[in-house]
Coordinates of C-alpha atoms in Angstrom, one line a residue:
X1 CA 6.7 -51.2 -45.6
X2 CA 5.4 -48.5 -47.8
X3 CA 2.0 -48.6 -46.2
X4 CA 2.9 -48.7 -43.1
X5 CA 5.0 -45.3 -43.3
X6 CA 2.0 -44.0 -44.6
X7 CA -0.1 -44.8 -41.4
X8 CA 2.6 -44.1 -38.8
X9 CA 2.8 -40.5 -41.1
X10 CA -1.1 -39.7 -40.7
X11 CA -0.8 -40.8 -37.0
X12 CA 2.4 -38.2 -35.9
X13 CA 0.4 -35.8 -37.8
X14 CA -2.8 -37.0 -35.9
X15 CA -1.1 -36.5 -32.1
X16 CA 0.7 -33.0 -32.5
X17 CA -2.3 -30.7 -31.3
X18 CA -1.8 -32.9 -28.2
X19 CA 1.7 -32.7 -28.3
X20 CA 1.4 -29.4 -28.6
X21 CA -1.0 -28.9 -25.9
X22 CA 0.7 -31.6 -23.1
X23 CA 3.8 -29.0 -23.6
X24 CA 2.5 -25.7 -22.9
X25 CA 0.3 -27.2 -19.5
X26 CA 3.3 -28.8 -18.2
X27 CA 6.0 -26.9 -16.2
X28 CA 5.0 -25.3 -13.4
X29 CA 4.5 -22.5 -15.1
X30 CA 3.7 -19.1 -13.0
X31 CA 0.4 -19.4 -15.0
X32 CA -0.2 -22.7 -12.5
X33 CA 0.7 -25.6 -14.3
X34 CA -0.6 -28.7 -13.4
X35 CA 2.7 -29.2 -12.0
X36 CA 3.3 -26.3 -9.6
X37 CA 3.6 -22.8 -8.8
X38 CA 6.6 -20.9 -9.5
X39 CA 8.4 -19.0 -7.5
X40 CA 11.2 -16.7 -7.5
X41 CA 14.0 -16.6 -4.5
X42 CA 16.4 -13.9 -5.7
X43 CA 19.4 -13.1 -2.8
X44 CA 23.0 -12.9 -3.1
X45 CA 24.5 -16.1 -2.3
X46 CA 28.1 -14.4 -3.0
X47 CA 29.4 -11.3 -2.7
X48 CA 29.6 -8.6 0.0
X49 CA 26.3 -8.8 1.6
X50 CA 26.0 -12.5 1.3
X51 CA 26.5 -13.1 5.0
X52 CA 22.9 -11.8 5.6
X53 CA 20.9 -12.2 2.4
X54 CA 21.7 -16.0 2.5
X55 CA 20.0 -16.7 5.3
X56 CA 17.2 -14.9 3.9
X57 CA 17.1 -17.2 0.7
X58 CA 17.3 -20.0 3.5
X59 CA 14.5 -19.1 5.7
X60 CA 12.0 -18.2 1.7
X61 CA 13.0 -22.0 1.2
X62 CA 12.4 -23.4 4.4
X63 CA 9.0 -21.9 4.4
X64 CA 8.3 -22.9 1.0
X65 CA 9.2 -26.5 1.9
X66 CA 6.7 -26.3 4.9
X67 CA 4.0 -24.9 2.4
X68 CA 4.4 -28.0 0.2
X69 CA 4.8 -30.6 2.9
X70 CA 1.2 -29.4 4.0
X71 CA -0.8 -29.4 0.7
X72 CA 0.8 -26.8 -1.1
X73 CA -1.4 -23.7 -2.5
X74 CA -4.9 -24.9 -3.5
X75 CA -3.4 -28.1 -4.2
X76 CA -0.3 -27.5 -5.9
X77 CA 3.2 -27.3 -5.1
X78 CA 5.6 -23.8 -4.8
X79 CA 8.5 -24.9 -6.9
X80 CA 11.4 -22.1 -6.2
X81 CA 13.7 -21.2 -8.9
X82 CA 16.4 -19.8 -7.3
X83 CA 18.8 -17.1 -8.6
X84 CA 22.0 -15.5 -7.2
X85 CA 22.1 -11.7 -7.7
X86 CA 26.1 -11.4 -6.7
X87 CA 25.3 -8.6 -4.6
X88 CA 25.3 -6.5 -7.8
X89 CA 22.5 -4.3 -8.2
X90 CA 22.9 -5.0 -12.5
X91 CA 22.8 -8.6 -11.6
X92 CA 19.5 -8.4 -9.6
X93 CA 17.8 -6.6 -12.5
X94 CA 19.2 -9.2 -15.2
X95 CA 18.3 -12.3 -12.8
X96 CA 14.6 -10.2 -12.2
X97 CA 14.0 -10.5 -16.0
X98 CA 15.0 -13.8 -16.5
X99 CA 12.7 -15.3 -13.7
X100 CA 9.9 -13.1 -15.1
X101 CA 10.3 -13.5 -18.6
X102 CA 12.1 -17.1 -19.1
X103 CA 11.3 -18.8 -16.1
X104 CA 7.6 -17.3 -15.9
X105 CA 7.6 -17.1 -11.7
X106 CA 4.1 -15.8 -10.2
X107 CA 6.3 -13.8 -8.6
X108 CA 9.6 -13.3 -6.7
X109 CA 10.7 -12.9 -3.1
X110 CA 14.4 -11.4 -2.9
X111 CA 15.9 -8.5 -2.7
X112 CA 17.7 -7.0 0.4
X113 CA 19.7 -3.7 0.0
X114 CA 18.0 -0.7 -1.7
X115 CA 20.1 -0.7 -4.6
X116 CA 19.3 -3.9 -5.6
X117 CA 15.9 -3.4 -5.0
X118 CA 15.5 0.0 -7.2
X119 CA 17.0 -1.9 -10.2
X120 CA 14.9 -4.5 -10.0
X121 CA 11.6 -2.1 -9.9
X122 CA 11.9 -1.1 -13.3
X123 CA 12.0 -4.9 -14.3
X124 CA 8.7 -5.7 -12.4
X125 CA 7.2 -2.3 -13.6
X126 CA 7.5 -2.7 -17.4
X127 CA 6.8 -6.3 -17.2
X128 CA 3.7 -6.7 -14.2
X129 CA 5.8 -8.7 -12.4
X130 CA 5.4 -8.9 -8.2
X131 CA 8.3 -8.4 -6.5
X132 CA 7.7 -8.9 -2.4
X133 CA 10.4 -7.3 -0.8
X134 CA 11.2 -8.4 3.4
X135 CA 13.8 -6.1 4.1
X136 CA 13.7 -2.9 6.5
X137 CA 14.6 0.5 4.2
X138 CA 14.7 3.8 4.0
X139 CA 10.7 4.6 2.9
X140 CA 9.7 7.0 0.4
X141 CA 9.0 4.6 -2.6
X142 CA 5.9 2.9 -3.4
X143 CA 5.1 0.7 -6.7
X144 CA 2.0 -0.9 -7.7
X145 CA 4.2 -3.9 -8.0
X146 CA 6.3 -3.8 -4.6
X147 CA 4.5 -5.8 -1.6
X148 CA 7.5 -4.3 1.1
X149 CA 7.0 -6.6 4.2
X150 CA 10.2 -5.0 5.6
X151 CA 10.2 -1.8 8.4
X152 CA 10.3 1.8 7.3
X153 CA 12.1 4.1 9.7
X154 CA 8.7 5.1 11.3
X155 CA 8.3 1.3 12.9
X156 CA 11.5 1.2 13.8
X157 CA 11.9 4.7 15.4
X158 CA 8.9 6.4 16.7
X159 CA 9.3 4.4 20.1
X160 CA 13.1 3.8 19.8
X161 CA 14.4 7.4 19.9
X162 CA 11.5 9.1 22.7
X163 CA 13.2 5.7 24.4
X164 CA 16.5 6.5 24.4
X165 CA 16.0 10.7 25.5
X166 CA 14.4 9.3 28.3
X167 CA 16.5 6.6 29.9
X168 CA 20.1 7.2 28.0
X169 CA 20.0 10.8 27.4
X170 CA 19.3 13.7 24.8
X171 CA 23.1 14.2 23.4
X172 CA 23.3 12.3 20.2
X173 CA 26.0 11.3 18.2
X174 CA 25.7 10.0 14.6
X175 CA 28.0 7.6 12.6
X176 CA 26.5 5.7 9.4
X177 CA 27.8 4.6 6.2
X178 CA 27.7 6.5 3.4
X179 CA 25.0 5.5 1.1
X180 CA 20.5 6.4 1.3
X181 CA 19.2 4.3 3.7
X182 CA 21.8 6.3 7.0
X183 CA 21.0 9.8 5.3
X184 CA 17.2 9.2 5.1
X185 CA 17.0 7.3 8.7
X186 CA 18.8 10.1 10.4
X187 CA 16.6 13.0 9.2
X188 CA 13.5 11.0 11.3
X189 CA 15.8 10.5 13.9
X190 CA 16.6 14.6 14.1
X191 CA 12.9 15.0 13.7
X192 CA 11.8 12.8 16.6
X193 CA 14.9 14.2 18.6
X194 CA 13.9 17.7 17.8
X195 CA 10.4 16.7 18.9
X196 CA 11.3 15.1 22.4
X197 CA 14.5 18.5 23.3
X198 CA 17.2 16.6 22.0
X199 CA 20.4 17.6 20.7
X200 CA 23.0 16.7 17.8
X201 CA 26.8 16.3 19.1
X202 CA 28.3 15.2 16.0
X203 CA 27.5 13.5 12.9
X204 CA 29.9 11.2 10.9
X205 CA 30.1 9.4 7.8
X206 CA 32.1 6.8 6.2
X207 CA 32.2 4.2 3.1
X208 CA 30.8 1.0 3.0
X209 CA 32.8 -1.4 4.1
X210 CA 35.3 1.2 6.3
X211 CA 36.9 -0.3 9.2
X212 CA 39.2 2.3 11.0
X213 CA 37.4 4.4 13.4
X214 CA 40.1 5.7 15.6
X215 CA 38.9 9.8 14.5
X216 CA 35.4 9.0 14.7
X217 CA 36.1 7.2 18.2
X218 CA 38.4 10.5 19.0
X219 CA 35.5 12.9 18.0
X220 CA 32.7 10.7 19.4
X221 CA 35.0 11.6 22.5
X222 CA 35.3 15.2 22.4
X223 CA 31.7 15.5 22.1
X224 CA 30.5 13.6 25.1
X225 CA 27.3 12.1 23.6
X226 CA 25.0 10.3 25.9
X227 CA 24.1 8.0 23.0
X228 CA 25.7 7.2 19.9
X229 CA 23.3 6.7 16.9
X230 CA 24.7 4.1 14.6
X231 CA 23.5 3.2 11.2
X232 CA 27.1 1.5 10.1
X233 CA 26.1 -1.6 7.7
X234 CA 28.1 -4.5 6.5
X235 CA 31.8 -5.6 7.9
X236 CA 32.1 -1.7 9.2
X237 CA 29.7 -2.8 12.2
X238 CA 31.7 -4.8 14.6
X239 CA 35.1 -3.3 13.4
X240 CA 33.2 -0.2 14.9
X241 CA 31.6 -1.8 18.1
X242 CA 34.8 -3.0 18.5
X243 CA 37.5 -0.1 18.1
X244 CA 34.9 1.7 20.4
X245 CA 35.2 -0.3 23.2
X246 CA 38.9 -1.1 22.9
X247 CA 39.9 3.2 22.6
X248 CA 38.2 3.4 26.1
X249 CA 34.3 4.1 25.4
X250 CA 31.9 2.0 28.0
X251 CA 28.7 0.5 25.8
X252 CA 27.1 0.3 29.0
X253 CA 27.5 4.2 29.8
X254 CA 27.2 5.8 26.4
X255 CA 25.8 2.8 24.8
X256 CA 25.7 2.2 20.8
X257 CA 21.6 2.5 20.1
X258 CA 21.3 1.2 16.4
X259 CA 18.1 0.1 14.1
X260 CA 20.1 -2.2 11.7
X261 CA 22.6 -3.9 14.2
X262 CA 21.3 -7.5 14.1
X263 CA 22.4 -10.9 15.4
X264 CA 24.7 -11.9 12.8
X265 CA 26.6 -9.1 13.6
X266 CA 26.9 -10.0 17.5
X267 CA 28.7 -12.8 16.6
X268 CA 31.5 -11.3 15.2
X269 CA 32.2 -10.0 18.4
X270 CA 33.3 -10.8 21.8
X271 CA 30.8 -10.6 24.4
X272 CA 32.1 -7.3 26.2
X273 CA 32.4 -5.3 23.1
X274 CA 28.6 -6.4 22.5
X275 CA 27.2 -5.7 25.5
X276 CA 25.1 -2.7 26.8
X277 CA 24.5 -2.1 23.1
X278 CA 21.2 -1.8 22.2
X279 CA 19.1 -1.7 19.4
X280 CA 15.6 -1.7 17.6
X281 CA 13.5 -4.1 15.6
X282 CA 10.3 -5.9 15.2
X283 CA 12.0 -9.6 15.9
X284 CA 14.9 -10.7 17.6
X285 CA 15.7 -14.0 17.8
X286 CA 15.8 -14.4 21.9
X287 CA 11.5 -13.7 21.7
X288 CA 10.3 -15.9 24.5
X289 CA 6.8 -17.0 22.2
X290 CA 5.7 -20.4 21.0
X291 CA 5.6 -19.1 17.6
X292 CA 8.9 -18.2 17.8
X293 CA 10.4 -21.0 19.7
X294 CA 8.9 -23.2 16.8
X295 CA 10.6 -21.6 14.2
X296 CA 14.0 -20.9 15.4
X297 CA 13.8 -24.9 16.1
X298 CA 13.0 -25.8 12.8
X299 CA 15.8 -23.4 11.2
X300 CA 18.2 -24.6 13.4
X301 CA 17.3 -27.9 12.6
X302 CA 18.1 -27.7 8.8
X303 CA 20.8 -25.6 8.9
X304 CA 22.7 -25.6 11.9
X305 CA 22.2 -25.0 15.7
X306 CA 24.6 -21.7 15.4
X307 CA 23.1 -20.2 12.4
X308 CA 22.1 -16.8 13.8
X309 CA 18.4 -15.6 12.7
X310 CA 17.8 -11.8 12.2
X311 CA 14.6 -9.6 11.6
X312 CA 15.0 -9.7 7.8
X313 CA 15.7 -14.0 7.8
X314 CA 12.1 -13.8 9.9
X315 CA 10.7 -11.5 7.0
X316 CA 11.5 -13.6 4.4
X317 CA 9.5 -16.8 5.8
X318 CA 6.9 -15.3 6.5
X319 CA 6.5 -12.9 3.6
X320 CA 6.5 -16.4 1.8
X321 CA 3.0 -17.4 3.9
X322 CA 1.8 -14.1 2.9
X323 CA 2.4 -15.0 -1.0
X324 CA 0.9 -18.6 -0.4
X325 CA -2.0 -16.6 0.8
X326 CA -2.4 -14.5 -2.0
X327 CA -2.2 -17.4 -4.3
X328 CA -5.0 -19.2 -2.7
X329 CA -7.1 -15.9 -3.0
X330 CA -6.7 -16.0 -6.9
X331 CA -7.9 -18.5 -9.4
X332 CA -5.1 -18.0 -12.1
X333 CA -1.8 -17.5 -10.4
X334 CA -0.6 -15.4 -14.0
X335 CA -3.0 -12.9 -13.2
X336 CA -0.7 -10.7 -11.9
X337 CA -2.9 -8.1 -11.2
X338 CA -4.9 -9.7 -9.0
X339 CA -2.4 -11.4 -7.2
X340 CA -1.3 -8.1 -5.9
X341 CA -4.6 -7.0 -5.0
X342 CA -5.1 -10.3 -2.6
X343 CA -2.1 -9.1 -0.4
X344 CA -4.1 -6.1 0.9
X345 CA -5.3 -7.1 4.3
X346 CA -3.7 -10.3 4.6
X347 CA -2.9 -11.1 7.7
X348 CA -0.1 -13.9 9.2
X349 CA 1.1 -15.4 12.8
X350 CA 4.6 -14.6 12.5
X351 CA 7.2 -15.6 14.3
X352 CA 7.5 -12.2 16.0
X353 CA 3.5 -12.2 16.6
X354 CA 0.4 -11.3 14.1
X355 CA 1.8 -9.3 11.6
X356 CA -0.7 -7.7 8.8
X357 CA -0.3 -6.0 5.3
X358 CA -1.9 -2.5 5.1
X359 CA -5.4 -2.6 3.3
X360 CA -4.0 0.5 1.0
X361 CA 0.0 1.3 0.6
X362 CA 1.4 -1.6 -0.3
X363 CA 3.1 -1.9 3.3
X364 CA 3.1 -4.5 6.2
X365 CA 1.9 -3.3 9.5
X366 CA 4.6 -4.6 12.3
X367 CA 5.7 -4.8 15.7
X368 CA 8.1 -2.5 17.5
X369 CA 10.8 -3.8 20.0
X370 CA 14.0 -2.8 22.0
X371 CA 16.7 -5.0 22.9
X372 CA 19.9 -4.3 24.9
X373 CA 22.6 -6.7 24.3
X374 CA 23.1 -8.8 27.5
X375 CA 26.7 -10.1 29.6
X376 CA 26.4 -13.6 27.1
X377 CA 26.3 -11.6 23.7
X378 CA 22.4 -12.1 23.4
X379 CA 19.7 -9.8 22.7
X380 CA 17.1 -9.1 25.4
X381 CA 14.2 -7.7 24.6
X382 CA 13.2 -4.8 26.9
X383 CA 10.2 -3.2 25.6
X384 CA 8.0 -4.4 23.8
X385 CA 4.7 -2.1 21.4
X386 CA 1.6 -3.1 22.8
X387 CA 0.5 -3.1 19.2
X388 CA 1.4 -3.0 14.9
X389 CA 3.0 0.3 14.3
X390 CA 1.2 1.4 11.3
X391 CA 4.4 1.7 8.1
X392 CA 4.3 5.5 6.5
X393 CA 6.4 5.6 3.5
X394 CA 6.6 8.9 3.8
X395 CA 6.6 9.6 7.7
X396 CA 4.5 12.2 9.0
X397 CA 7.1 13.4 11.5
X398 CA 9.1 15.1 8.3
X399 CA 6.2 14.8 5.6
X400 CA 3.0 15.4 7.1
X401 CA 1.5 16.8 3.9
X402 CA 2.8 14.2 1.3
X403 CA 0.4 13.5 -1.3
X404 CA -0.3 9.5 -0.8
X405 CA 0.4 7.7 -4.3
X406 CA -1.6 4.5 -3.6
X407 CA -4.7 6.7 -3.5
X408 CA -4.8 8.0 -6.8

């Protein structure tokens, strides 16, 4: 017996380099283990802005399953790992580090209000980590380690408001929640106003998540606006849309014109508050393309025939083709560096229509549309851009001169 412990010794001691080596290729790690690719999908799945943001972690999923279902990237599988950030900025940043630091993800799609977003910068920053970001904001930010696949205000606005002077009228009225991304939207709105002989009627403000509106309806009043510019978010939108129409105001006179009232909050509300309402994105789920047809069947498909689909659910699947992409442009998925550097150019056939990230800042080059909001509740698309509105981080139309950060 003695001899053979000896030999069964000398032969552990013989296989632990292999060991050793069979654990640390094994995995998935974001380094591309032979098992996978990992990938981050960080949204809130509770909390206040859950109602959108899981639909985003739906459609990141979905498109990941797709990827793998046709061969994966370069012959491996995306394997998600996928986090729930609360809705708490301090959540994000602490899920951020774990997925870059524990988990070891080639990168991580998530993110969806601006708060959340600026506390997870600092995390991808200090640690090289990619964070691709699908959601509309406010511009003025760029980070070596941000891909934003999202509008800024200049896609969303430069056709919107020279719209509205000309077939709604040049009285504006303002109303947003309090917070960056309102305060920062408005100022391009004055500018482009200012630009086409417009004119600011009033100008409102109230916190997230406010949902009395009978003094803003009573001023909106006294100030006989011809449009009323609306950048409420969250549960104040249709508690809005709705006191508006009930205290007397006609959407289909002195319409609501809005660039973050989407789908999922038309069906909060009954079909004449909606409609006459109108507002601006690059998708909308009522597109009449193939592309789009296709994917609003498959989503439907896997979860649910009533699940509404808005521009930023469209963002995340297809900012997910535009990381597959990158990843098949790089030999060593870790490299994040590199990785970064393979997004510039890229370019995708989205569900709203070829959709490209810009060769320089960082930012996705999109589409442009209008929609008024029909007599069934839907969207209908009523212009259209007849091509990708360029994304300014800074916009010209209020900072012409900005220095340009990506080109030093």
């Amino acid at each position: 017996m003695k001899k053979w412990t000896v030999w069964i010794a000398l032969l552990t001691l013989m296989m632990l380099p292999v060991l050793s080596a069979c654990s640390s290729s094994t995995g998935g790690s974001g380094g591309g283990g032979n098992d996978g690719i990992k990938v981050g999908v960080l949204f809130s799945l509770s909390g206040a802005t859950a109602v959108t943001e899981k639909g985003m972690a739906n459609a990141t999923l979905m498109a990941i399953d797709e990827i793998n279902a046709s061969g994966g990237v370069n012959g491996k599988k995306l394997i998600p790992v996928q986090e729930d950030l609360a809705s708490e900025p301090s959540v994000a940043a602490t899920k951020a580090k774990k997925l870059l630091l524990e988990d070891k993800v080639a990168a991580i799609i998530g993110c969806y209000t601006s708060a959340s977003r600026q506390a997870v910068l600092p995390i991808v920053e200090q640690n090289n980590g990619l964070l691709v970001y699908p959601t509309l904001y406010e511009g003025e930010e760029y980070s070596k380690n941000i891909i934003y696949t999202g509008a800024t205000p200049n896609q969303q606005l430069q056709d919107f408001v020279p719209w509205l002077v000309k077939n709604v009228g040049k009285k504006f009225f303002f109303v947003g929640s309090d917070y960056v991304y309102p305060a920062e939207t408005n100022k391009q709105v004055k500018a482009l106003l200012q630009q086409q002989g417009g004119q600011v009627v009033g100008e409102e403000y109230v916190p997230i998540g406010q949902s009395e509106f009978s003094s803003v309806v009573n001023k909106i009043k006294a100030a006989q606006p011809d449009v009323v510019f609306s950048d409420l978010v969250g549960d104040s939108v249709s508690a809005f849309y709705k006191q508006y129409k009930n205290f007397g105001m006609d959407p289909k006179k002195v319409p609501i014109a809005s660039p973050i009232t989407a789908e999922t909050d038309l069906i909060s509300m009954t079909k004449d508050v909606s409609a006459g309402n109108i507002s601006s994105y690059g998708y909308f789920q009522t597109l009449d393309t193939p592309e789009n047809k296709k994917f609003v069947e498959a989503y439907h498909n896997k979860y649910g025939k009533d699940e509404p689909i808005t521009d930023v659910h469209e963002s995340a699947y297809f900012s997910t083709y535009l990381l597959k992409m990158a990843l098949e442009k790089v030999q060593d998925p870790s490299d994040t560096t590199k990785l970064i550097d393979a997004f510039a150019g890229l370019e995708f056939d989205a569900p709203e229509g070829k959709i490209k990230v810009d060769e320089k800042n960082h930012h996705t080059w999109l589409h442009s549309r209008i929609a008024k909001v029909n007599d069934n509740g839907q969207f209908e698309v009523i212009v259209n851009s007849d091509k990708l509105i360029h994304p300014e981080p800074w916009a010209k139309v209020i900072f012409p001169d900005h220095a340009e950060p990506w080109n030093n």
